[in-house]
PDB file of N, CA and C in Angstrom:
ATOM      1  N   UNK A 357     -20.743   7.298  22.791  1.00 53.00           N
ATOM      2  CA  UNK A 357     -19.950   8.306  22.325  1.00 53.00           C
ATOM      3  C   UNK A 357     -20.623   9.674  22.094  1.00 53.00           C
ATOM      4  N   UNK A 358     -19.761  10.651  22.665  1.00 50.00           N
ATOM      5  CA  UNK A 358     -20.158  12.121  22.793  1.00 50.00           C
ATOM      6  C   UNK A 358     -20.080  12.692  21.390  1.00 50.00           C
ATOM      7  N   UNK A 359     -20.602  13.845  21.301  1.00 53.00           N
ATOM      8  CA  UNK A 359     -20.726  14.611  20.077  1.00 53.00           C
ATOM      9  C   UNK A 359     -19.339  15.611  20.002  1.00 53.00           C
ATOM     10  N   UNK A 360     -19.429  16.171  19.027  1.00 53.00           N
ATOM     11  CA  UNK A 360     -17.948  17.131  18.735  1.00 53.00           C
ATOM     12  C   UNK A 360     -18.227  18.356  19.800  1.00 53.00           C
ATOM     13  N   UNK A 361     -19.303  18.820  20.004  1.00 57.00           N
ATOM     14  CA  UNK A 361     -19.649  19.811  21.187  1.00 57.00           C
ATOM     15  C   UNK A 361     -18.731  19.542  22.312  1.00 57.00           C
ATOM     16  N   UNK A 362     -18.810  18.360  22.856  1.00 54.00           N
ATOM     17  CA  UNK A 362     -18.117  18.139  24.129  1.00 54.00           C
ATOM     18  C   UNK A 362     -16.466  18.116  24.193  1.00 54.00           C
ATOM     19  N   UNK A 363     -15.964  18.274  22.853  1.00 56.00           N
ATOM     20  CA  UNK A 363     -14.679  18.316  22.515  1.00 56.00           C
ATOM     21  C   UNK A 363     -13.917  16.984  22.827  1.00 56.00           C
ATOM     22  N   UNK A 364     -14.570  15.874  22.796  1.00 55.00           N
ATOM     23  CA  UNK A 364     -13.807  14.438  23.092  1.00 55.00           C
ATOM     24  C   UNK A 364     -13.477  14.249  21.686  1.00 55.00           C
ATOM     25  N   UNK A 365     -13.715  14.523  20.505  1.00 61.00           N
ATOM     26  CA  UNK A 365     -12.810  14.374  19.407  1.00 61.00           C
ATOM     27  C   UNK A 365     -11.806  15.283  19.011  1.00 61.00           C
ATOM     28  N   UNK A 366     -10.632  14.791  18.643  1.00 66.00           N
ATOM     29  CA  UNK A 366      -9.528  15.478  18.397  1.00 66.00           C
ATOM     30  C   UNK A 366      -9.017  14.889  17.032  1.00 66.00           C
ATOM     31  N   UNK A 367      -8.157  15.877  16.280  1.00 73.00           N
ATOM     32  CA  UNK A 367      -7.541  15.387  14.869  1.00 73.00           C
ATOM     33  C   UNK A 367      -6.731  14.185  15.220  1.00 73.00           C
ATOM     34  N   UNK A 368      -6.707  13.405  14.452  1.00 73.00           N
ATOM     35  CA  UNK A 368      -5.820  12.321  14.472  1.00 73.00           C
ATOM     36  C   UNK A 368      -4.621  12.593  14.180  1.00 73.00           C
ATOM     37  N   UNK A 369      -3.513  11.899  14.900  1.00 84.00           N
ATOM     38  CA  UNK A 369      -2.098  12.246  14.344  1.00 84.00           C
ATOM     39  C   UNK A 369      -1.719  11.385  13.040  1.00 84.00           C
ATOM     40  N   UNK A 370      -0.602  11.993  12.300  1.00 86.00           N
ATOM     41  CA  UNK A 370      -0.438  11.673  11.008  1.00 86.00           C
ATOM     42  C   UNK A 370      -0.296  10.154  10.923  1.00 86.00           C
ATOM     43  N   UNK A 371       0.221   9.596  12.110  1.00 87.00           N
ATOM     44  CA  UNK A 371       0.782   8.214  12.039  1.00 87.00           C
ATOM     45  C   UNK A 371      -0.355   7.311  11.867  1.00 87.00           C
ATOM     46  N   UNK A 372      -1.493   7.695  12.813  1.00 87.00           N
ATOM     47  CA  UNK A 372      -2.717   7.023  12.802  1.00 87.00           C
ATOM     48  C   UNK A 372      -3.299   6.866  11.289  1.00 87.00           C
ATOM     49  N   UNK A 373      -3.423   8.034  10.547  1.00 88.00           N
ATOM     50  CA  UNK A 373      -3.767   8.050   9.512  1.00 88.00           C
ATOM     51  C   UNK A 373      -2.929   7.205   8.588  1.00 88.00           C
ATOM     52  N   UNK A 374      -1.736   7.191   8.649  1.00 91.00           N
ATOM     53  CA  UNK A 374      -0.862   6.333   7.640  1.00 91.00           C
ATOM     54  C   UNK A 374      -1.289   4.982   8.097  1.00 91.00           C
ATOM     55  N   UNK A 375      -1.136   4.530   9.378  1.00 92.00           N
ATOM     56  CA  UNK A 375      -1.550   2.952   9.604  1.00 92.00           C
ATOM     57  C   UNK A 375      -2.963   2.744   9.044  1.00 92.00           C
ATOM     58  N   UNK A 376      -3.906   3.477   9.232  1.00 93.00           N
ATOM     59  CA  UNK A 376      -5.132   3.380   8.476  1.00 93.00           C
ATOM     60  C   UNK A 376      -5.130   2.929   6.960  1.00 93.00           C
ATOM     61  N   UNK A 377      -4.311   3.779   6.241  1.00 94.00           N
ATOM     62  CA  UNK A 377      -3.976   3.492   4.981  1.00 94.00           C
ATOM     63  C   UNK A 377      -3.484   2.306   4.529  1.00 94.00           C
ATOM     64  N   UNK A 378      -2.428   2.066   5.306  1.00 95.00           N
ATOM     65  CA  UNK A 378      -1.708   0.577   5.002  1.00 95.00           C
ATOM     66  C   UNK A 378      -2.727  -0.410   5.317  1.00 95.00           C
ATOM     67  N   UNK A 379      -3.648  -0.331   6.495  1.00 96.00           N
ATOM     68  CA  UNK A 379      -4.464  -1.345   6.640  1.00 96.00           C
ATOM     69  C   UNK A 379      -5.470  -1.745   5.442  1.00 96.00           C
ATOM     70  N   UNK A 380      -5.887  -0.370   4.860  1.00 96.00           N
ATOM     71  CA  UNK A 380      -6.614  -0.505   3.816  1.00 96.00           C
ATOM     72  C   UNK A 380      -6.049  -0.998   2.507  1.00 96.00           C
ATOM     73  N   UNK A 381      -4.875  -0.675   2.365  1.00 96.00           N
ATOM     74  CA  UNK A 381      -4.153  -1.478   1.215  1.00 96.00           C
ATOM     75  C   UNK A 381      -4.096  -2.940   1.391  1.00 96.00           C
ATOM     76  N   UNK A 382      -3.773  -3.275   2.780  1.00 96.00           N
ATOM     77  CA  UNK A 382      -3.693  -4.517   3.003  1.00 96.00           C
ATOM     78  C   UNK A 382      -5.074  -5.390   2.657  1.00 96.00           C
ATOM     79  N   UNK A 383      -6.017  -4.821   3.410  1.00 96.00           N
ATOM     80  CA  UNK A 383      -7.600  -5.292   2.998  1.00 96.00           C
ATOM     81  C   UNK A 383      -7.715  -5.471   1.526  1.00 96.00           C
ATOM     82  N   UNK A 384      -7.357  -4.496   0.711  1.00 95.00           N
ATOM     83  CA  UNK A 384      -7.624  -4.609  -0.783  1.00 95.00           C
ATOM     84  C   UNK A 384      -6.738  -5.613  -1.233  1.00 95.00           C
ATOM     85  N   UNK A 385      -5.451  -5.989  -0.854  1.00 94.00           N
ATOM     86  CA  UNK A 385      -4.686  -6.971  -1.501  1.00 94.00           C
ATOM     87  C   UNK A 385      -5.484  -8.397  -1.066  1.00 94.00           C
ATOM     88  N   UNK A 386      -6.047  -8.335   0.141  1.00 93.00           N
ATOM     89  CA  UNK A 386      -6.427  -9.766   0.684  1.00 93.00           C
ATOM     90  C   UNK A 386      -7.579  -9.953  -0.060  1.00 93.00           C
ATOM     91  N   UNK A 387      -8.606  -9.231  -0.361  1.00 93.00           N
ATOM     92  CA  UNK A 387      -9.452  -9.106  -1.180  1.00 93.00           C
ATOM     93  C   UNK A 387      -9.103  -9.839  -2.640  1.00 93.00           C
ATOM     94  N   UNK A 388      -8.289  -9.425  -3.131  1.00 90.00           N
ATOM     95  CA  UNK A 388      -7.990  -9.593  -4.314  1.00 90.00           C
ATOM     96  C   UNK A 388      -7.211 -11.094  -4.367  1.00 90.00           C
ATOM     97  N   UNK A 389      -6.592 -11.325  -3.378  1.00 88.00           N
ATOM     98  CA  UNK A 389      -6.142 -12.767  -3.184  1.00 88.00           C
ATOM     99  C   UNK A 389      -7.089 -13.769  -2.978  1.00 88.00           C
ATOM    100  N   UNK A 390      -8.197 -13.450  -2.425  1.00 87.00           N
ATOM    101  CA  UNK A 390      -9.020 -14.218  -2.036  1.00 87.00           C
ATOM    102  C   UNK A 390     -10.071 -14.320  -3.091  1.00 87.00           C
ATOM    103  N   UNK A 391     -10.027 -13.464  -4.062  1.00 87.00           N
ATOM    104  CA  UNK A 391     -10.933 -13.458  -5.248  1.00 87.00           C
ATOM    105  C   UNK A 391     -10.570 -14.327  -6.294  1.00 87.00           C
ATOM    106  N   UNK A 392      -8.926 -14.582  -6.359  1.00 82.00           N
ATOM    107  CA  UNK A 392      -8.237 -15.193  -6.946  1.00 82.00           C
ATOM    108  C   UNK A 392      -8.265 -16.621  -6.723  1.00 82.00           C
ATOM    109  N   UNK A 393      -8.471 -17.039  -5.494  1.00 79.00           N
ATOM    110  CA  UNK A 393      -8.427 -18.433  -5.152  1.00 79.00           C
ATOM    111  C   UNK A 393     -10.022 -18.776  -5.177  1.00 79.00           C
ATOM    112  N   UNK A 394     -10.737 -18.104  -5.162  1.00 73.00           N
ATOM    113  CA  UNK A 394     -12.315 -18.394  -5.278  1.00 73.00           C
ATOM    114  C   UNK A 394     -12.456 -18.666  -6.940  1.00 73.00           C
ATOM    115  N   UNK A 395     -11.959 -17.795  -7.527  1.00 68.00           N
ATOM    116  CA  UNK A 395     -12.072 -18.123  -8.956  1.00 68.00           C
ATOM    117  C   UNK A 395     -11.268 -19.286  -9.385  1.00 68.00           C
TER     118      UNK A 395
END
């Protein structure tokens, strides 16, 4: 991967940020579910 100096990196669109937030929330829910089943 190149550094920022090459201009290879651009700001992510809002929908990508929203998708990442949704994935993070799902991961948290899954972790809680797995912890409940383990307990």
